[in-house]
Amino acid sequence: MSWKETDPLSLWKNSTVVPRPSVQDAHIEKTELAKRLDGSRSKLWVQLSQMTPQHREEYLSKLVRNWPYKWEKRAVLHPASVSMAVSALSASFVATKVCADVILYEPKQKLIAAIRQSPKKPIMFAAWTSALTSIMLNQSMNYQPILTKEGKPCEPCVFGKSIAFGLFSGIMLPVLSVPYAVEYVVNSIFYFLLHLKNVCQ
């Protein structure tokens, strides 16, 4: 086959480019903009780094919500929901035990019976505060840094923080806050009965 029958475009596609050695002065340091545009980062991160933090977070959140692979999207979104639900259940259990001890004066009462006989406000208060605390901690200190920071996240750090947030929101927070809520309910009932007694007299 003669050179006239060859396609120049195919020759250009199949050709290899010999890299030229680049000599750089070790004492010269690139600016931040030059580091971003020198090809060491992907085009996506170059474009994201030029956005404001608010727009970047909004864009990445939309990207995760509209991600085409369902299991990958679930792996990002569902752990926070599961942690929130477990924290709410744990806080409800703690609040029920506190109500059984303080209001019903039966600390060894069974869980279902204690839920039926106890006032519902402390239990609902504990569940809501624990769920909101869990989702806020996971969003601000786990989910947001993973989305907005470059590079592979530290897996043991994410796992450890998730466990710490779950223990705090599901156990420590209701243990510290529910007794005050129960005391408020007890005082409210006492003052209501006292007022009712004065009215009846």
Short mmCIF file of C-alpha atoms in Angstrom, two decimals:
data_model
loop_
_atom_site.label_atom_id
_atom_site.label_comp_id
_atom_site.label_asym_id
_atom_site.label_seq_id
_atom_site.Cartn_x
_atom_site.Cartn_y
_atom_site.Cartn_z
CA MET A 1 0.00 0.00 0.00
CA SER A 2 1.47 3.33 -1.06
CA TRP A 3 1.60 6.41 1.09
CA LYS A 4 -1.15 8.01 -1.05
CA GLU A 5 -3.66 5.37 0.07
CA THR A 6 -3.05 5.85 3.76
CA ASP A 7 -5.34 8.02 5.81
CA PRO A 8 -3.44 10.83 7.56
CA LEU A 9 -6.06 10.97 10.29
CA SER A 10 -5.58 7.32 11.21
CA LEU A 11 -1.82 7.83 11.28
CA TRP A 12 -2.29 10.78 13.60
CA LYS A 13 -4.64 8.83 15.91
CA ASN A 14 -2.33 5.83 16.16
CA SER A 15 0.84 7.81 16.58
CA THR A 16 2.48 8.18 19.96
CA VAL A 17 3.61 11.48 21.28
CA VAL A 18 7.08 11.40 22.73
CA PRO A 19 6.94 13.36 25.99
CA ARG A 20 9.45 16.13 26.25
CA PRO A 21 11.27 16.30 29.55
CA SER A 22 10.21 19.33 31.50
CA VAL A 23 12.83 20.98 33.61
CA GLN A 24 11.34 22.92 36.50
CA ASP A 25 13.12 24.93 39.06
CA ALA A 26 12.57 23.43 42.48
CA HIS A 27 12.63 26.90 44.05
CA ILE A 28 9.74 28.19 41.93
CA GLU A 29 6.38 27.64 43.58
CA LYS A 30 3.17 27.83 41.58
CA THR A 31 0.30 30.01 42.59
CA GLU A 32 -2.98 28.46 43.74
CA LEU A 33 -4.63 29.23 40.41
CA ALA A 34 -1.75 27.64 38.50
CA LYS A 35 -2.00 24.51 40.63
CA ARG A 36 -5.69 24.26 39.87
CA LEU A 37 -5.23 24.63 36.12
CA ASP A 38 -2.01 22.69 35.54
CA GLY A 39 -3.81 19.43 34.78
CA SER A 40 -3.13 17.64 38.05
CA ARG A 41 -6.82 17.92 39.01
CA SER A 42 -9.85 16.77 37.07
CA LYS A 43 -11.87 19.25 35.05
CA LEU A 44 -14.84 18.68 37.36
CA TRP A 45 -12.92 19.77 40.44
CA VAL A 46 -11.44 22.71 38.55
CA GLN A 47 -14.96 23.90 37.70
CA LEU A 48 -16.24 23.21 41.21
CA SER A 49 -13.36 25.08 42.82
CA GLN A 50 -14.35 28.18 40.85
CA MET A 51 -17.86 28.14 42.38
CA THR A 52 -18.83 29.71 45.65
CA PRO A 53 -19.08 27.22 48.57
CA GLN A 54 -22.86 27.57 48.68
CA HIS A 55 -23.28 26.89 44.95
CA ARG A 56 -20.80 24.02 45.10
CA GLU A 57 -22.66 22.31 47.93
CA GLU A 58 -26.01 22.83 46.20
CA TYR A 59 -24.65 21.44 42.93
CA LEU A 60 -23.15 18.34 44.57
CA SER A 61 -26.32 17.69 46.59
CA LYS A 62 -28.38 17.77 43.40
CA LEU A 63 -25.82 15.52 41.73
CA VAL A 64 -26.15 12.94 44.52
CA ARG A 65 -29.96 13.08 44.54
CA ASN A 66 -30.10 12.58 40.75
CA TRP A 67 -27.33 9.97 40.61
CA PRO A 68 -28.37 7.22 38.13
CA TYR A 69 -26.97 4.26 40.12
CA LYS A 70 -29.50 3.49 42.86
CA TRP A 71 -27.29 1.50 45.21
CA GLU A 72 -24.55 4.13 45.18
CA LYS A 73 -27.12 6.83 45.90
CA ARG A 74 -28.59 4.75 48.73
CA ALA A 75 -25.13 4.23 50.19
CA VAL A 76 -24.77 8.01 50.52
CA LEU A 77 -28.27 8.98 51.61
CA HIS A 78 -29.66 6.08 53.66
CA PRO A 79 -27.10 5.81 56.51
CA ALA A 80 -28.10 9.22 57.86
CA SER A 81 -31.79 8.23 57.81
CA VAL A 82 -31.09 4.92 59.56
CA SER A 83 -28.97 6.67 62.18
CA MET A 84 -31.76 9.20 62.77
CA ALA A 85 -34.37 6.44 63.23
CA VAL A 86 -32.16 4.41 65.60
CA SER A 87 -31.37 7.51 67.67
CA ALA A 88 -35.09 8.31 67.96
CA LEU A 89 -35.92 4.75 69.07
CA SER A 90 -33.09 4.70 71.60
CA ALA A 91 -34.15 8.07 73.01
CA SER A 92 -37.76 6.89 73.26
CA PHE A 93 -36.61 3.85 75.24
CA VAL A 94 -34.58 6.03 77.63
CA ALA A 95 -37.47 8.48 78.06
CA THR A 96 -39.91 5.65 78.77
CA LYS A 97 -37.65 4.23 81.47
CA VAL A 98 -37.24 7.67 83.05
CA CYS A 99 -41.01 8.24 83.02
CA ALA A 100 -41.61 4.82 84.57
CA ASP A 101 -39.18 5.63 87.38
CA VAL A 102 -40.13 9.27 88.07
CA ILE A 103 -43.84 9.45 87.26
CA LEU A 104 -45.15 5.89 87.69
CA TYR A 105 -42.73 4.95 90.52
CA GLU A 106 -42.21 1.55 88.89
CA PRO A 107 -38.70 1.46 87.38
CA LYS A 108 -38.93 -2.28 86.58
CA GLN A 109 -42.19 -2.00 84.68
CA LYS A 110 -42.33 -3.54 81.21
CA LEU A 111 -41.75 -1.30 78.23
CA ILE A 112 -45.17 -1.55 76.54
CA ALA A 113 -47.03 -0.97 79.81
CA ALA A 114 -44.80 1.99 80.64
CA ILE A 115 -45.44 3.53 77.21
CA ARG A 116 -49.21 3.15 77.65
CA GLN A 117 -49.31 4.66 81.15
CA SER A 118 -46.65 7.37 80.85
CA PRO A 119 -47.33 10.86 79.45
CA LYS A 120 -46.34 11.07 75.81
CA LYS A 121 -44.74 14.53 75.83
CA PRO A 122 -41.34 13.52 77.29
CA ILE A 123 -41.13 10.53 74.96
CA MET A 124 -41.96 12.61 71.88
CA PHE A 125 -39.59 15.35 73.02
CA ALA A 126 -36.74 12.86 73.39
CA ALA A 127 -37.42 11.22 70.02
CA TRP A 128 -37.63 14.52 68.10
CA THR A 129 -34.58 16.13 69.68
CA SER A 130 -32.45 13.02 69.19
CA ALA A 131 -33.52 12.60 65.57
CA LEU A 132 -32.87 16.26 64.74
CA THR A 133 -29.51 16.23 66.53
CA SER A 134 -28.46 13.08 64.69
CA ILE A 135 -29.36 14.41 61.25
CA MET A 136 -27.73 17.79 61.95
CA LEU A 137 -24.46 16.24 63.15
CA ASN A 138 -24.30 13.82 60.23
CA GLN A 139 -25.11 16.50 57.68
CA SER A 140 -22.69 19.11 58.97
CA MET A 141 -19.74 16.93 60.06
CA ASN A 142 -19.95 13.81 57.88
CA TYR A 143 -22.00 14.38 54.74
CA GLN A 144 -20.93 17.93 53.89
CA PRO A 145 -17.13 17.42 54.22
CA ILE A 146 -17.28 14.31 52.02
CA LEU A 147 -19.07 16.24 49.28
CA THR A 148 -17.12 19.47 49.43
CA LYS A 149 -13.56 18.23 50.00
CA GLU A 150 -11.31 16.73 47.40
CA GLY A 151 -9.77 13.30 47.64
CA LYS A 152 -10.84 10.03 49.21
CA PRO A 153 -12.46 10.45 52.63
CA CYS A 154 -10.93 8.81 55.67
CA GLU A 155 -13.13 5.73 56.14
CA PRO A 156 -12.23 5.03 59.80
CA CYS A 157 -12.83 8.72 60.61
CA VAL A 158 -16.29 8.69 59.01
CA PHE A 159 -17.17 5.41 60.74
CA GLY A 160 -15.91 6.63 64.12
CA LYS A 161 -17.76 9.93 63.86
CA SER A 162 -20.98 8.13 62.91
CA ILE A 163 -20.72 5.91 65.99
CA ALA A 164 -19.95 8.91 68.22
CA PHE A 165 -22.89 10.89 66.83
CA GLY A 166 -25.21 7.92 67.35
CA LEU A 167 -24.10 7.44 70.96
CA PHE A 168 -24.44 11.14 71.71
CA SER A 169 -27.82 11.71 70.06
CA GLY A 170 -29.35 8.35 71.02
CA ILE A 171 -28.08 7.90 74.60
CA MET A 172 -26.25 10.89 76.09
CA LEU A 173 -28.67 13.58 74.93
CA PRO A 174 -31.87 11.89 76.22
CA VAL A 175 -30.15 10.89 79.48
CA LEU A 176 -29.21 14.54 80.08
CA SER A 177 -32.39 16.22 78.81
CA VAL A 178 -35.32 13.88 79.51
CA PRO A 179 -35.24 14.24 83.34
CA TYR A 180 -35.79 17.99 82.94
CA ALA A 181 -38.67 17.38 80.54
CA VAL A 182 -40.21 14.86 82.95
CA GLU A 183 -39.81 17.29 85.84
CA TYR A 184 -41.56 19.96 83.78
CA VAL A 185 -44.45 17.57 83.07
CA VAL A 186 -44.71 16.54 86.73
CA ASN A 187 -44.75 20.18 87.87
CA SER A 188 -47.37 21.01 85.24
CA ILE A 189 -49.59 18.17 86.45
CA PHE A 190 -49.07 19.20 90.09
CA TYR A 191 -49.95 22.85 89.45
CA PHE A 192 -52.95 21.82 87.36
CA LEU A 193 -54.28 19.61 90.16
CA LEU A 194 -53.59 22.33 92.72
CA HIS A 195 -55.46 24.87 90.61
CA LEU A 196 -58.32 22.41 90.10
CA LYS A 197 -58.51 21.83 93.85
CA ASN A 198 -58.67 25.57 94.53
CA VAL A 199 -61.39 25.99 91.92
CA CYS A 200 -63.45 23.14 93.36
CA GLN A 201 -63.20 24.58 96.85
#
